[in-house]
PDB file of C-alpha atoms and ligand atoms in Angstrom:
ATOM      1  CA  UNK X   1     -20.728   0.472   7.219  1.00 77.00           C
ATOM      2  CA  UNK X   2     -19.937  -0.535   3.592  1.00 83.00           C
ATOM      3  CA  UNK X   3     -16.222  -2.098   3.662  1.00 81.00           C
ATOM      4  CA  UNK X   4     -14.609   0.440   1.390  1.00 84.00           C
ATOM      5  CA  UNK X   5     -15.908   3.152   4.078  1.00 91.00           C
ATOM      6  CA  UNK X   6     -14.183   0.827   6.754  1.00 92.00           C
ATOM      7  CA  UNK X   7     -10.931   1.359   4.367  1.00 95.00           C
ATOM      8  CA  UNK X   8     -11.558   5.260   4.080  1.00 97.00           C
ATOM      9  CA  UNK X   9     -11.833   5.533   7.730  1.00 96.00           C
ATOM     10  CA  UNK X  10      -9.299   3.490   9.155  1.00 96.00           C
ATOM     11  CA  UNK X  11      -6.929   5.353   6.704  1.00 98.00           C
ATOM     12  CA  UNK X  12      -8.029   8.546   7.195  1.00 98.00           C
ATOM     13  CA  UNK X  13      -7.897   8.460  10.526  1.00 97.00           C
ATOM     14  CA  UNK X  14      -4.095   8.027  10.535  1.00 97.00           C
ATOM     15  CA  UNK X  15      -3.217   9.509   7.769  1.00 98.00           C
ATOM     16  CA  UNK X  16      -0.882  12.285   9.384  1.00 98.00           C
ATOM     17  CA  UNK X  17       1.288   8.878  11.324  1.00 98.00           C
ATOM     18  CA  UNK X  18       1.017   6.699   8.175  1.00 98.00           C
ATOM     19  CA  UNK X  19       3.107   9.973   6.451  1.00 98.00           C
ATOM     20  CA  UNK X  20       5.771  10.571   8.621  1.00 98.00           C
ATOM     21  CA  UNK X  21       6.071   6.817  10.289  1.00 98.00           C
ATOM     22  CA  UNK X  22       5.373   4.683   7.461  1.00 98.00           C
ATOM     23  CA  UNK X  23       6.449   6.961   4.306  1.00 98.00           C
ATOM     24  CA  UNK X  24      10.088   7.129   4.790  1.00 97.00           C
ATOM     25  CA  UNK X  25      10.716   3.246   5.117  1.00 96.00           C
ATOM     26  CA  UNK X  26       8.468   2.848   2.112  1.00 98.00           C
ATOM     27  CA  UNK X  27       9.888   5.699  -0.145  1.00 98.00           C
ATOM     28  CA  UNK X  28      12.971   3.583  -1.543  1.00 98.00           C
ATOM     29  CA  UNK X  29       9.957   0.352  -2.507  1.00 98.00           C
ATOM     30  CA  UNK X  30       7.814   2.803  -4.374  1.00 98.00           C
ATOM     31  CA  UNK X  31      10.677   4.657  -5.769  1.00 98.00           C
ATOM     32  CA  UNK X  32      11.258   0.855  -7.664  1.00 98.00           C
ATOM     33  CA  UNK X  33       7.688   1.319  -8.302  1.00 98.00           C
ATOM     34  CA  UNK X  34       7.518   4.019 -10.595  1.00 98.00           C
ATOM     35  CA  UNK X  35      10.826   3.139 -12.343  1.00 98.00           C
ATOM     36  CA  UNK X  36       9.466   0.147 -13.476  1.00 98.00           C
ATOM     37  CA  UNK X  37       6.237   1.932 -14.454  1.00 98.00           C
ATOM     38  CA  UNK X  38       9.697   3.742 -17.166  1.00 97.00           C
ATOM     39  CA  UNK X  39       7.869   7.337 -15.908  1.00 97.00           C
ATOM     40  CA  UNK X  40       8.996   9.944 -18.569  1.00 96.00           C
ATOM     41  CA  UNK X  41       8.510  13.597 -18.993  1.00 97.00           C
ATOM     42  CA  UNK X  42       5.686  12.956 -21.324  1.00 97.00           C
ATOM     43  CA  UNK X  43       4.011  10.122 -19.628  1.00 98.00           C
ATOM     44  CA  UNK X  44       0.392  10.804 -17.897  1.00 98.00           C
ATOM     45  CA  UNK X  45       0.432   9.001 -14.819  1.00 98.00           C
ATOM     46  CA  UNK X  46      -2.274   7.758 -12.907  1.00 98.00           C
ATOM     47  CA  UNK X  47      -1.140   6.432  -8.765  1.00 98.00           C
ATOM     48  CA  UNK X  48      -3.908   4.614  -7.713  1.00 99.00           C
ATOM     49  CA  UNK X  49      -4.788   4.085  -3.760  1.00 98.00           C
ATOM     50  CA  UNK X  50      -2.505   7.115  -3.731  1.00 98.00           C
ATOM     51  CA  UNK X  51      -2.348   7.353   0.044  1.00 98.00           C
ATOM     52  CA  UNK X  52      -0.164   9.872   1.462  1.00 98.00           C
ATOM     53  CA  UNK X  53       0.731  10.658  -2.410  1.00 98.00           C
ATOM     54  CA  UNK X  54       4.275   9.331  -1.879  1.00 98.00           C
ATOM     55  CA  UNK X  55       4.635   7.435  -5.790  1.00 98.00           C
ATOM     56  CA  UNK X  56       2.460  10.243  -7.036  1.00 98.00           C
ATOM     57  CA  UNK X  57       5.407  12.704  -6.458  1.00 98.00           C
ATOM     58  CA  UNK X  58       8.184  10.847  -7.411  1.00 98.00           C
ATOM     59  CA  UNK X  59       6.081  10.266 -10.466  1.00 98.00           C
ATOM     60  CA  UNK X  60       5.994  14.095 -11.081  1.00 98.00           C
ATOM     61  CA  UNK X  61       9.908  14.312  -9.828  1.00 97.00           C
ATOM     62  CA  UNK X  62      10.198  12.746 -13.540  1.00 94.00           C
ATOM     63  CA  UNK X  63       8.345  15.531 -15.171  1.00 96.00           C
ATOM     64  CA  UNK X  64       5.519  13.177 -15.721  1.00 97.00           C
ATOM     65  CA  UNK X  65       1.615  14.730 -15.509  1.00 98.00           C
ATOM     66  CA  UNK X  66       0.300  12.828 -12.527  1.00 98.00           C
ATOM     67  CA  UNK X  67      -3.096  12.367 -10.920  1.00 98.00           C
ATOM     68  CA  UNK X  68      -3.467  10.331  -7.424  1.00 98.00           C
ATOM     69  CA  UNK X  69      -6.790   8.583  -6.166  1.00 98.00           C
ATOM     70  CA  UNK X  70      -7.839   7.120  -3.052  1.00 98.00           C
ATOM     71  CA  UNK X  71     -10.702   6.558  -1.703  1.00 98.00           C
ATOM     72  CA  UNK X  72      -9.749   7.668   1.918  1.00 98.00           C
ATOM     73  CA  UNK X  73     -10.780  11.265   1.799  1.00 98.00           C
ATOM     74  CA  UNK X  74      -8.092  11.604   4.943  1.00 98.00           C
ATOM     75  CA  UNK X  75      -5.223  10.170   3.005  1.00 98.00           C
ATOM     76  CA  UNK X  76      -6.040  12.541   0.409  1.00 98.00           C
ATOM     77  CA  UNK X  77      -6.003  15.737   2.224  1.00 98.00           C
ATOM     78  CA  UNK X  78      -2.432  14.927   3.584  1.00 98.00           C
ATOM     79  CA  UNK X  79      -1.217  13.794  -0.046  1.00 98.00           C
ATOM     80  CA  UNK X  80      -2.303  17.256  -1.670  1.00 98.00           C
ATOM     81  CA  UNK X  81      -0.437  18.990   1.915  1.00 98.00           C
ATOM     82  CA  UNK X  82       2.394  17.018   1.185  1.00 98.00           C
ATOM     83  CA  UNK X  83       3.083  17.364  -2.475  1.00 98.00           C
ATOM     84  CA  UNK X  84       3.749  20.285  -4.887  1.00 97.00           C
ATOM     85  CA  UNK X  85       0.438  21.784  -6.715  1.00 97.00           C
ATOM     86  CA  UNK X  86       1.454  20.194 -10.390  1.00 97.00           C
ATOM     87  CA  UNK X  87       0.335  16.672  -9.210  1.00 98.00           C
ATOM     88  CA  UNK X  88      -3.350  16.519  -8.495  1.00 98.00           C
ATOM     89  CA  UNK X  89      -6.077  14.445  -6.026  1.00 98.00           C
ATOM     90  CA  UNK X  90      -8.841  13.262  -6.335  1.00 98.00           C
ATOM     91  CA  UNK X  91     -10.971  10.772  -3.898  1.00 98.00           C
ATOM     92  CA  UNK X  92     -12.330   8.073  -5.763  1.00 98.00           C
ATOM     93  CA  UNK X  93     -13.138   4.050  -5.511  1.00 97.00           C
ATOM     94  CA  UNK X  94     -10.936   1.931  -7.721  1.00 98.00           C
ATOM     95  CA  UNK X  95     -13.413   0.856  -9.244  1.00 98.00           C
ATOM     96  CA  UNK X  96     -15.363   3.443 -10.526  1.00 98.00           C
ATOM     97  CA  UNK X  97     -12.782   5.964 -12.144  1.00 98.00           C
ATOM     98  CA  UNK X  98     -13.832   9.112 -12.892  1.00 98.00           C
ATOM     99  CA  UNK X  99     -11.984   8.864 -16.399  1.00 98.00           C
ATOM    100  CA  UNK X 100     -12.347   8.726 -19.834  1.00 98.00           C
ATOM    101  CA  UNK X 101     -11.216   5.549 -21.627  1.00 98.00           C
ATOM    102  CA  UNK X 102      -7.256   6.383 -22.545  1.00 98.00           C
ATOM    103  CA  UNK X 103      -6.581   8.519 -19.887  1.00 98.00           C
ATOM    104  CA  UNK X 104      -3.119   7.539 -19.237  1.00 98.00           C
ATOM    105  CA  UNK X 105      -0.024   6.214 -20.157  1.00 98.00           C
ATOM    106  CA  UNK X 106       0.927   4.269 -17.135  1.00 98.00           C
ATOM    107  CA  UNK X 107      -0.658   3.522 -14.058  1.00 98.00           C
ATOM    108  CA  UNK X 108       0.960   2.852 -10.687  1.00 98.00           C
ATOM    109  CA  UNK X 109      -0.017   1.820  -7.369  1.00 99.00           C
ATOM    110  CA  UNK X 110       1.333   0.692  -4.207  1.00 98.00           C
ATOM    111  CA  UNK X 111       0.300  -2.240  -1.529  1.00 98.00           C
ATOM    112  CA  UNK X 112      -3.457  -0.890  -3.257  1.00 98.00           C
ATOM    113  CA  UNK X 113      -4.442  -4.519  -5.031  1.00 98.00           C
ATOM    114  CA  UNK X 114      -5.042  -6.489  -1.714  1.00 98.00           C
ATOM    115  CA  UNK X 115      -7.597  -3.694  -0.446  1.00 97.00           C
ATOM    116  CA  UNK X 116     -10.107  -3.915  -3.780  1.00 97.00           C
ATOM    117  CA  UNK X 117     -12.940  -5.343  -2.444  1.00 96.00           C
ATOM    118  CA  UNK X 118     -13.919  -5.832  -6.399  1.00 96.00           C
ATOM    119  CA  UNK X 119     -10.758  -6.286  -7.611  1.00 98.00           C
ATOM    120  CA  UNK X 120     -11.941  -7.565 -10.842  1.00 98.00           C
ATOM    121  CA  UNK X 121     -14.247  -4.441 -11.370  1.00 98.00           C
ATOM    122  CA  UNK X 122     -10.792  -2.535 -10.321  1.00 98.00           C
ATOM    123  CA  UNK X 123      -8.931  -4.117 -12.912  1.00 98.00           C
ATOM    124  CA  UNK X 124     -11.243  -3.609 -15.451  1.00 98.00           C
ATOM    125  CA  UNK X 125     -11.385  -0.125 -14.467  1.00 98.00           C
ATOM    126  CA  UNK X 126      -7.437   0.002 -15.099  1.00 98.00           C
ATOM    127  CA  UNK X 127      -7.544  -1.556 -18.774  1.00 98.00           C
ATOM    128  CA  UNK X 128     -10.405   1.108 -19.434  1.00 98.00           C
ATOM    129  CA  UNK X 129      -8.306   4.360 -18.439  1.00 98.00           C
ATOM    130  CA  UNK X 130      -4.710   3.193 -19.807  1.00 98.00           C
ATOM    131  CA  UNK X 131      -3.649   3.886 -23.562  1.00 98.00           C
ATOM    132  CA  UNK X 132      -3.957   0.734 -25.232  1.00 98.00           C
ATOM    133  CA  UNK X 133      -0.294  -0.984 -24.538  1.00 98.00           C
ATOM    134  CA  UNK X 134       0.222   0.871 -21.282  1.00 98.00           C
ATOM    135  CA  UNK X 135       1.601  -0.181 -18.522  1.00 98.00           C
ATOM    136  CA  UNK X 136       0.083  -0.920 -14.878  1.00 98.00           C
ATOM    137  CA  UNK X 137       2.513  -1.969 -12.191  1.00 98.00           C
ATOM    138  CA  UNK X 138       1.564  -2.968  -8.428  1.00 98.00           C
ATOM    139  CA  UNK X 139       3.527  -3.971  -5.148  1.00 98.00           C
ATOM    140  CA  UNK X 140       2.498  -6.398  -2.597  1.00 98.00           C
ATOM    141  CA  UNK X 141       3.628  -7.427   0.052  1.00 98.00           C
ATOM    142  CA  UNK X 142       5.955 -10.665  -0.496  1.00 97.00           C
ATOM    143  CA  UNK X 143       6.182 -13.832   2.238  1.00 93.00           C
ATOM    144  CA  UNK X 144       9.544 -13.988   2.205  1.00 88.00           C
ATOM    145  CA  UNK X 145      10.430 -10.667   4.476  1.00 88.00           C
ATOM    146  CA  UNK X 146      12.284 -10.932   8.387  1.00 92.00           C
ATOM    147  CA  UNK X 147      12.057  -8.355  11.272  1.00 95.00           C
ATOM    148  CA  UNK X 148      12.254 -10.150  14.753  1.00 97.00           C
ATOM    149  CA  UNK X 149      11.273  -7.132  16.258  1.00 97.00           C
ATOM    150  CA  UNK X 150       7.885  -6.417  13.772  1.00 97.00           C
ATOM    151  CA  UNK X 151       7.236 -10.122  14.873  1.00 97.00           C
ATOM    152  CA  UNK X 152       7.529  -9.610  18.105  1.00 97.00           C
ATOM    153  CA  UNK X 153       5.471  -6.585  18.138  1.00 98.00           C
ATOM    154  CA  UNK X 154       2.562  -7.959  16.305  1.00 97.00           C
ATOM    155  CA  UNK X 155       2.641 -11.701  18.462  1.00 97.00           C
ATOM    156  CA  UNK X 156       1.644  -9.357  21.352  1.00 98.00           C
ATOM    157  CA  UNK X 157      -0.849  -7.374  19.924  1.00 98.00           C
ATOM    158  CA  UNK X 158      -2.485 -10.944  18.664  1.00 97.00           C
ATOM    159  CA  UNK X 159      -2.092 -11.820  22.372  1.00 97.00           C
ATOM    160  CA  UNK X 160      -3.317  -8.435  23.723  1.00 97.00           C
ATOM    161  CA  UNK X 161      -6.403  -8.471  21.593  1.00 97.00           C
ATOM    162  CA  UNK X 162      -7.656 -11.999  22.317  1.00 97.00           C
ATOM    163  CA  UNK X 163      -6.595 -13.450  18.545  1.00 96.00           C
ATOM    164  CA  UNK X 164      -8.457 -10.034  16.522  1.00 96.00           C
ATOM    165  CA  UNK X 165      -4.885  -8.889  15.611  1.00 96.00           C
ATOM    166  CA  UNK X 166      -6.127  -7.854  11.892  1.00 95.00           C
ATOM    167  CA  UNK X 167      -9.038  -5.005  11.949  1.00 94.00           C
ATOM    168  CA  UNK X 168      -9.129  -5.594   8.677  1.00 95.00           C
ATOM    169  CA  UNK X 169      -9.833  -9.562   8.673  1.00 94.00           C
ATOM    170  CA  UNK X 170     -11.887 -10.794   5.948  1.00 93.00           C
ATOM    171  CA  UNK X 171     -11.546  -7.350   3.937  1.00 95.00           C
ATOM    172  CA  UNK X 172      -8.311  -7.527   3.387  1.00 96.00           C
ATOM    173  CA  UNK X 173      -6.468 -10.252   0.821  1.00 97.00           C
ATOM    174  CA  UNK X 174      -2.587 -10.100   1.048  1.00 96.00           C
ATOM    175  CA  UNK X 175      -2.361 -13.851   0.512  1.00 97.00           C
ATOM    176  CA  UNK X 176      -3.304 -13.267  -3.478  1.00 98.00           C
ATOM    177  CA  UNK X 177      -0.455 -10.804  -4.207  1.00 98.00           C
ATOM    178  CA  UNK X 178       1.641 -12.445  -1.762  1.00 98.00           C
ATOM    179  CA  UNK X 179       2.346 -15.065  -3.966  1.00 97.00           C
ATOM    180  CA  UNK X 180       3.948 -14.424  -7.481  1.00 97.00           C
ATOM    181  CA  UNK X 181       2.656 -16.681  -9.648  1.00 97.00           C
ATOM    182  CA  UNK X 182      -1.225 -16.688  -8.211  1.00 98.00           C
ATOM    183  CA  UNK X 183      -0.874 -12.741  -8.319  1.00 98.00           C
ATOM    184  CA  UNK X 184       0.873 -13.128 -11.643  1.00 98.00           C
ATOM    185  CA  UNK X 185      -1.874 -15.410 -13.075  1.00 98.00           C
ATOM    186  CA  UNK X 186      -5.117 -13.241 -11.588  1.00 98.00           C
ATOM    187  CA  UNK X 187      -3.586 -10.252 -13.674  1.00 98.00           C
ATOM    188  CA  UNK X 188      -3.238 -12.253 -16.866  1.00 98.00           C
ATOM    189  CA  UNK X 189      -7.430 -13.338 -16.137  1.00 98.00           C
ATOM    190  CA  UNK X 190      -8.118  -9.725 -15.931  1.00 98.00           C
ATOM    191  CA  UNK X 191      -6.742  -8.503 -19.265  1.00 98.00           C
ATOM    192  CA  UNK X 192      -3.412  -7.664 -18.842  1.00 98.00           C
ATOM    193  CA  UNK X 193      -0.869  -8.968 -21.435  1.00 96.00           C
ATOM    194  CA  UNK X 194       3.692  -9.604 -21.341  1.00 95.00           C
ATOM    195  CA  UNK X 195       2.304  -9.691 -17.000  1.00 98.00           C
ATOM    196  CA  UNK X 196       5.589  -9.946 -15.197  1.00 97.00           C
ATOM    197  CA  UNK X 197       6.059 -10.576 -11.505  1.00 98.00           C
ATOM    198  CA  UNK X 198       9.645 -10.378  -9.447  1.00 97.00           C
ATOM    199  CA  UNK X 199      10.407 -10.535  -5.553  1.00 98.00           C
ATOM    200  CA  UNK X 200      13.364  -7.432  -4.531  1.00 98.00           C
ATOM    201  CA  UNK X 201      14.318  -6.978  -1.267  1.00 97.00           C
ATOM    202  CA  UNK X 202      14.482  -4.026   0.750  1.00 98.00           C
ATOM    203  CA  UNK X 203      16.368  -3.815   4.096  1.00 97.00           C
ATOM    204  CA  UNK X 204      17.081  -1.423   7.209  1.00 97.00           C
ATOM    205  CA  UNK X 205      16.703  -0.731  10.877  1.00 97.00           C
ATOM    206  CA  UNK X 206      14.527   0.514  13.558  1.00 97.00           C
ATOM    207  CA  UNK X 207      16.395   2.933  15.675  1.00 97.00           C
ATOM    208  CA  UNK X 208      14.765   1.133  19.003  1.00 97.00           C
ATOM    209  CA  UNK X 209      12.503  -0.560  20.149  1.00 97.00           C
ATOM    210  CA  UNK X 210       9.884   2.873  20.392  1.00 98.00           C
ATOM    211  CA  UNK X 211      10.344   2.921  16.961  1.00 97.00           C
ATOM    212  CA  UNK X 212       9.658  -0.557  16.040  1.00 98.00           C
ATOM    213  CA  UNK X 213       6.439  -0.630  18.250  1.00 98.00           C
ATOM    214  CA  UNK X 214       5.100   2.771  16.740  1.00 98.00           C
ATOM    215  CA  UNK X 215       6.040   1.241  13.585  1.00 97.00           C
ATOM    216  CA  UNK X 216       3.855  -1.823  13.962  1.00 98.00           C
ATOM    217  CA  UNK X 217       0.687   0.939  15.005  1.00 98.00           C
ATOM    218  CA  UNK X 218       1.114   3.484  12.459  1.00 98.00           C
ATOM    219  CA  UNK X 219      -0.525   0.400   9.889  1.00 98.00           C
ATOM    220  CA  UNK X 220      -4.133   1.083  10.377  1.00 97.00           C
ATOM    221  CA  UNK X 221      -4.903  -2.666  10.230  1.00 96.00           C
ATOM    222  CA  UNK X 222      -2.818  -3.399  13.404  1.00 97.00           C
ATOM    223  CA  UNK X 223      -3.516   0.575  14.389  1.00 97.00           C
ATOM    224  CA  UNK X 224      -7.743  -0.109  14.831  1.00 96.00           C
ATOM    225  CA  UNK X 225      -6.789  -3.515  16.704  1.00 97.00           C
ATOM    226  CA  UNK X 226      -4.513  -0.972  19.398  1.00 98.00           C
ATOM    227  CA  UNK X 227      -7.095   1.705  19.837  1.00 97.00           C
ATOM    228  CA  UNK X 228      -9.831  -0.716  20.583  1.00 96.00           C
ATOM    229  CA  UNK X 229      -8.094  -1.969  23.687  1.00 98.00           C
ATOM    230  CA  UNK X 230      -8.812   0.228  27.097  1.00 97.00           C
ATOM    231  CA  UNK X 231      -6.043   2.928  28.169  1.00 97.00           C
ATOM    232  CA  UNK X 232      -4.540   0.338  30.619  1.00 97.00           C
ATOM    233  CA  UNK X 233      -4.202  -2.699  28.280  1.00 98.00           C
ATOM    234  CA  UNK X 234      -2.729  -0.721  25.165  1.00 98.00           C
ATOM    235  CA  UNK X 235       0.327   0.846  28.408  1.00 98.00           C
ATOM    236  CA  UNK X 236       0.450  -2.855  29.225  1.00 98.00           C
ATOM    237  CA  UNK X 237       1.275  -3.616  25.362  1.00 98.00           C
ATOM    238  CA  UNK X 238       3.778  -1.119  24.908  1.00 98.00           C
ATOM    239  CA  UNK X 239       5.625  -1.933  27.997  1.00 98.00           C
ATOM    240  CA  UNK X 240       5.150  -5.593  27.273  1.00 98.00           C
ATOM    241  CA  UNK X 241       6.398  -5.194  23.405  1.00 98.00           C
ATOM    242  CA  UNK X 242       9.756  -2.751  24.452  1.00 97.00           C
ATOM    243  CA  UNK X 243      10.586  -5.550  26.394  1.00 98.00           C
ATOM    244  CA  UNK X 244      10.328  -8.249  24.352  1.00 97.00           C
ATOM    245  CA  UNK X 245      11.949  -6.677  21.222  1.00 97.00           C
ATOM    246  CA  UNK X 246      14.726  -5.709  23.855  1.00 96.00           C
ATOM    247  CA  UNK X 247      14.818  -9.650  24.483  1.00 96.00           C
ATOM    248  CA  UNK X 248      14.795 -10.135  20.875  1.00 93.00           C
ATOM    249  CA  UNK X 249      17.928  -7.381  20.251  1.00 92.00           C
ATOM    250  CA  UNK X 250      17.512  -7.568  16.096  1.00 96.00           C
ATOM    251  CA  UNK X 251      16.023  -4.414  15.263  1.00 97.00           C
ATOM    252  CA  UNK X 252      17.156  -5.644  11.702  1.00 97.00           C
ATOM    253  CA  UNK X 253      13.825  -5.566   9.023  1.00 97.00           C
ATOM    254  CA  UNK X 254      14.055  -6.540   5.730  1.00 97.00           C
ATOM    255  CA  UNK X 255      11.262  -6.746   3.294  1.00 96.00           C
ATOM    256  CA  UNK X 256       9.924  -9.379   0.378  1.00 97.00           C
ATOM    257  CA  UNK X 257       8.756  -7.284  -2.027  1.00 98.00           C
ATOM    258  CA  UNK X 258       6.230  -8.373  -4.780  1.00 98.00           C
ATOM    259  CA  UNK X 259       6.586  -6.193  -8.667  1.00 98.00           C
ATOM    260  CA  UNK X 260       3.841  -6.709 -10.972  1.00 98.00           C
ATOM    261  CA  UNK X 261       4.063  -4.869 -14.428  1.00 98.00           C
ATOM    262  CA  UNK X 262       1.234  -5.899 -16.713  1.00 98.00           C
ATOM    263  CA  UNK X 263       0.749  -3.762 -20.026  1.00 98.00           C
ATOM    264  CA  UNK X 264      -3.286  -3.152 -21.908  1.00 98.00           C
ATOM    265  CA  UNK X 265      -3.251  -5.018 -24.943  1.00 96.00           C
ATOM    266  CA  UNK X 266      -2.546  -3.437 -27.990  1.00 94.00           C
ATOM    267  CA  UNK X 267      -5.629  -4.781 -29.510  1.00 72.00           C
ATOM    268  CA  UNK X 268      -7.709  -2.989 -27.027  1.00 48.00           C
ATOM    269  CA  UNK X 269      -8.598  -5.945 -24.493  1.00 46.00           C
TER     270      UNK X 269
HETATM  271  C1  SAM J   1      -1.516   0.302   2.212  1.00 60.69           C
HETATM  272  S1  SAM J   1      -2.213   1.812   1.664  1.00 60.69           S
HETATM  273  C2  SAM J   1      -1.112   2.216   0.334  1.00 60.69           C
HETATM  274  C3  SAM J   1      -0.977   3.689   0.105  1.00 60.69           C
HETATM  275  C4  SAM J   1       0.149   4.103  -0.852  1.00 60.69           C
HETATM  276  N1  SAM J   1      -0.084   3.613  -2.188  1.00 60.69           N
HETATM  277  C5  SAM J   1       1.478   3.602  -0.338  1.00 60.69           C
HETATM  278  O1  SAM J   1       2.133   2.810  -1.038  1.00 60.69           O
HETATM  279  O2  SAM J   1       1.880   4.016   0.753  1.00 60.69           O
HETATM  280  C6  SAM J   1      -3.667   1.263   0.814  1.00 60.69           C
HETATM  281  C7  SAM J   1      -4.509   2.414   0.306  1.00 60.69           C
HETATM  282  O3  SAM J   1      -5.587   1.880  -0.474  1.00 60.69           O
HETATM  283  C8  SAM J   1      -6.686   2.755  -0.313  1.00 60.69           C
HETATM  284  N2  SAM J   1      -7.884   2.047  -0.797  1.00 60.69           N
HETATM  285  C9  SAM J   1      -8.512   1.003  -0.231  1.00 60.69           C
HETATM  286  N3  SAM J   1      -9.547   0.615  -0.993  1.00 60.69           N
HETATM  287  C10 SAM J   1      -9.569   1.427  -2.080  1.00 60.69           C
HETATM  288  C11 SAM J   1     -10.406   1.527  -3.231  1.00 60.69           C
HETATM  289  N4  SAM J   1     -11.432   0.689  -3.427  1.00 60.69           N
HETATM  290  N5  SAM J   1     -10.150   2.492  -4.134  1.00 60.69           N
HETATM  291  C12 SAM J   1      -9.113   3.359  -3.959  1.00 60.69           C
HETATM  292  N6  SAM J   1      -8.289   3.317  -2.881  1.00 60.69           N
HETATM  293  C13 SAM J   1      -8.513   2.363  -1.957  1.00 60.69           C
HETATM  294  C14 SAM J   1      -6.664   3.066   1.174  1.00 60.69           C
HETATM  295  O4  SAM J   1      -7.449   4.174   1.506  1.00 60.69           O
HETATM  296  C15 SAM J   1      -5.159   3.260   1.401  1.00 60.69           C
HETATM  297  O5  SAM J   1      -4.780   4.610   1.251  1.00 60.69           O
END
């Protein structure tokens, strides 16, 4: 299987949890998203590695024409469910866009740069479709972020799975983005020009300890690692992980999150 169809799969697969578990605690980080991307009523918006559509429709909640892509043809039946009929889907590989050069005025996309297996051909692809001096504008995950329960959650799925805690290992490169100033500098290599990178924090609470664990599963990459354990091991984790976050008692998260804006040269670069 070709990695980008691991991706599609893994996605589409959980689609429907990623929605309604992972959506709401992300809504407020991609709202920031598209109000750095300055979304206006006339601005034609592309959301790449849409997902569940959730920037794609706050996009449009500006009046903005919006299109969302993904390559997960899962994620993208429960975007178009989820969102009103003015913003449209389409499946599609970052980097091969099925657009014409200039086809919008800003591009967003969320947590989508550390899943480009060609992230240079995905790049490229960006600078091709935006207006000359439009913007892009990406969030990654930063290192900075705290949740004792998350951490507890995952140290026992790394434990329950013999060390494979990431289904996507070797796929998947948060470590880039992760870091400001190597993110910063890999957009500048690509094209981009003014590229500007900032860390914001975002914080909250599980409910309980249920909710932290289902939390943890509802990302496919730790999701895949769950479902390949047998029916008794994966009870054994979730009685093993409600009592350790109850040991922990910090159902506190709060999130390092990574901006970049970079805008397509004026000169056409
Ligand atoms: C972490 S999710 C982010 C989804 C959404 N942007 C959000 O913020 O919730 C990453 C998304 O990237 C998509 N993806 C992975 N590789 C891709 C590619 N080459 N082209 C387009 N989408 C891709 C996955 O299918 C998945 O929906």
């Amino acid at each position: 299987m070709q990695p980008e169809e691991r991706y599609a799969r893994a996605y589409g697969a959980r689609a429907d949890g990623y929605a309604s578990v992972l959506d709401p605690t992300l809504e407020p980080i991609l709202r920031r998203l598209v109000d750095l991307a300055e979304v206006r009523p006339d601005s034609r918006v592309l959301d790449l590695a849409t997902g569940t559509g959730a920037a794609a429709r706050i996009a449009a909640e500006a009046g903005a024409s919006v299109v969302g892509v993904d390559i997960s043809p899962g994620m993208i039946d429960v975007a178009r469910d989820r969102s009103p009929a003015n913003v449209r889907f389409e499946v599609a590989d970052a980097a091969r866009l099925p657009f014409e050069a200039c086809s919008f005025s800003a591009m967003t996309c969320g947590f989508g740069l550390s899943h480009f297996l060609d992230v240079g051909a995905a790049l490229s692809e960006v600078l091709r479709v935006l207006d000359a001096g439009g913007v892009f504008v990406e969030c990654s995950w930063g290192n900075e972020g705290a949740s004792p329960a998350f951490s507890a959650a995952l140290q026992l799925l790394q434990e329950a799975s013999g060390g494979a805690l990431h289904a996507f290992a070797g796929i998947l490169d948060e470590d880039t983005w992760a870091d400001v100033d190597r993110g910063a500098d890999s957009l500048r290599a690509a094209g981009f020009s003014t590229v500007a990178a900032r860390t914001e924090s975002f914080a909250g609470s599980y409910a309980n300890a249920d909710e932290a664990i289902a939390w943890t599963l509802a990302w496919p990459d730790y999701g895949e690692t769950f479902a390949k354990l047998d029916g008794a091991a994966q009870q054994r984790y979730v009685d093993d992980a409600r009592t350790a976050i109850g040991e922990v008692a910090d159902l506190s998260w709060r999130f390092a999150i990574n901006f970049y804006a970079g805008f397509r040269p004026l000169d056409g670069g």
